[in-house]
Coordinates of C-alpha atoms in Angstrom, one line a residue:
M1 CA 59.7 -113.0 12.1
K2 CA 59.9 -115.7 9.4
L3 CA 56.8 -117.9 9.1
R4 CA 55.7 -120.6 6.7
G5 CA 52.2 -120.8 5.4
T6 CA 50.0 -122.1 2.7
I7 CA 48.1 -119.7 0.4
R8 CA 44.4 -120.6 0.8
E9 CA 42.7 -118.2 -1.6
E10 CA 43.7 -117.2 -5.1
T11 CA 45.8 -114.1 -5.3
H12 CA 44.5 -111.2 -7.4
P13 CA 46.4 -108.9 -9.8
S14 CA 44.8 -105.8 -8.2
K15 CA 45.5 -106.6 -4.5
N16 CA 48.6 -106.7 -2.5
T17 CA 47.3 -109.3 0.0
M18 CA 47.4 -113.0 0.5
I19 CA 45.1 -115.2 2.6
V20 CA 47.2 -117.8 4.3
E21 CA 47.1 -120.6 6.9
F22 CA 50.2 -120.7 9.0
E23 CA 52.1 -124.0 9.4
G24 CA 51.5 -125.6 12.8
D25 CA 48.2 -123.6 13.6
K26 CA 46.0 -126.2 15.3
K27 CA 42.9 -124.1 14.7
K28 CA 43.7 -123.9 11.0
Q29 CA 42.7 -120.2 10.9
Y30 CA 43.1 -118.1 7.8
F31 CA 44.8 -114.7 8.0
E32 CA 45.0 -111.8 5.6
V33 CA 48.6 -110.7 5.1
K34 CA 49.2 -107.3 3.6
C35 CA 52.2 -107.3 1.2
S36 CA 54.6 -104.5 0.1
F37 CA 54.5 -106.3 -3.3
N38 CA 51.9 -107.9 -5.5
P39 CA 51.9 -111.7 -4.8
H40 CA 50.1 -112.4 -8.0
L41 CA 52.9 -110.7 -10.0
H42 CA 55.4 -112.8 -8.1
R43 CA 53.5 -115.9 -9.3
L44 CA 52.4 -116.9 -5.8
R45 CA 49.2 -118.9 -6.2
K46 CA 46.6 -120.8 -4.2
W47 CA 48.1 -123.9 -2.5
D48 CA 51.7 -122.6 -2.7
I49 CA 53.6 -123.0 0.5
V50 CA 55.7 -119.8 1.1
D51 CA 58.2 -118.6 3.7
M52 CA 57.2 -115.0 4.7
W53 CA 59.0 -112.4 6.7
I54 CA 56.2 -110.9 8.8
K55 CA 56.0 -107.9 11.0
W56 CA 53.0 -106.6 13.0
E57 CA 51.5 -103.2 12.8
S58 CA 48.8 -101.9 15.1
E59 CA 46.0 -99.6 14.2
V60 CA 44.1 -97.8 17.0
Y61 CA 40.5 -96.9 16.2
K62 CA 38.6 -94.5 18.6
D63 CA 34.8 -94.6 18.4
P64 CA 33.8 -91.0 18.0
K65 CA 30.5 -91.6 19.9
T66 CA 31.6 -93.6 22.9
G67 CA 35.4 -92.7 23.0
E68 CA 36.2 -96.4 23.4
K69 CA 39.3 -97.6 21.6
S70 CA 39.7 -100.8 19.5
Y71 CA 43.0 -102.2 18.5
F72 CA 43.6 -103.9 15.1
T73 CA 46.7 -105.9 14.3
H74 CA 47.8 -106.1 10.7
L75 CA 50.3 -108.7 9.4
I76 CA 52.7 -107.1 7.0
C77 CA 54.9 -109.1 4.6
E78 CA 58.0 -107.4 3.1
K79 CA 59.4 -110.6 1.5
A80 CA 58.0 -114.0 0.5
I81 CA 59.8 -117.0 -1.0
E82 CA 58.1 -119.9 -2.6
F83 CA 58.9 -123.1 -0.6
V84 CA 56.7 -125.6 -2.5
T85 CA 54.4 -125.2 -5.5
N86 CA 51.9 -127.5 -7.1
Y87 CA 52.3 -125.8 -10.5
G88 CA 55.6 -127.2 -11.7
K89 CA 58.9 -125.4 -12.2
R90 CA 58.9 -121.7 -12.7

């Protein structure tokens, strides 16, 4: 699924994640997006607006004491293209 969002926290050279706010989200929530690439090395920075191709991955955690299951959804980005930047031409 292609989604557009604004990077809300600075990307780091040692992490393959971005914290983004998706366009049109009325609650203005921030989401961690795990990337198959390093956003910092692709020169994606805080306040850049990017188009991202997102897929969901589910992780099931079973509590060893109670046996209850918890489900976690991860947003995975395989590709991101800068839509708008505040840092001039690249």
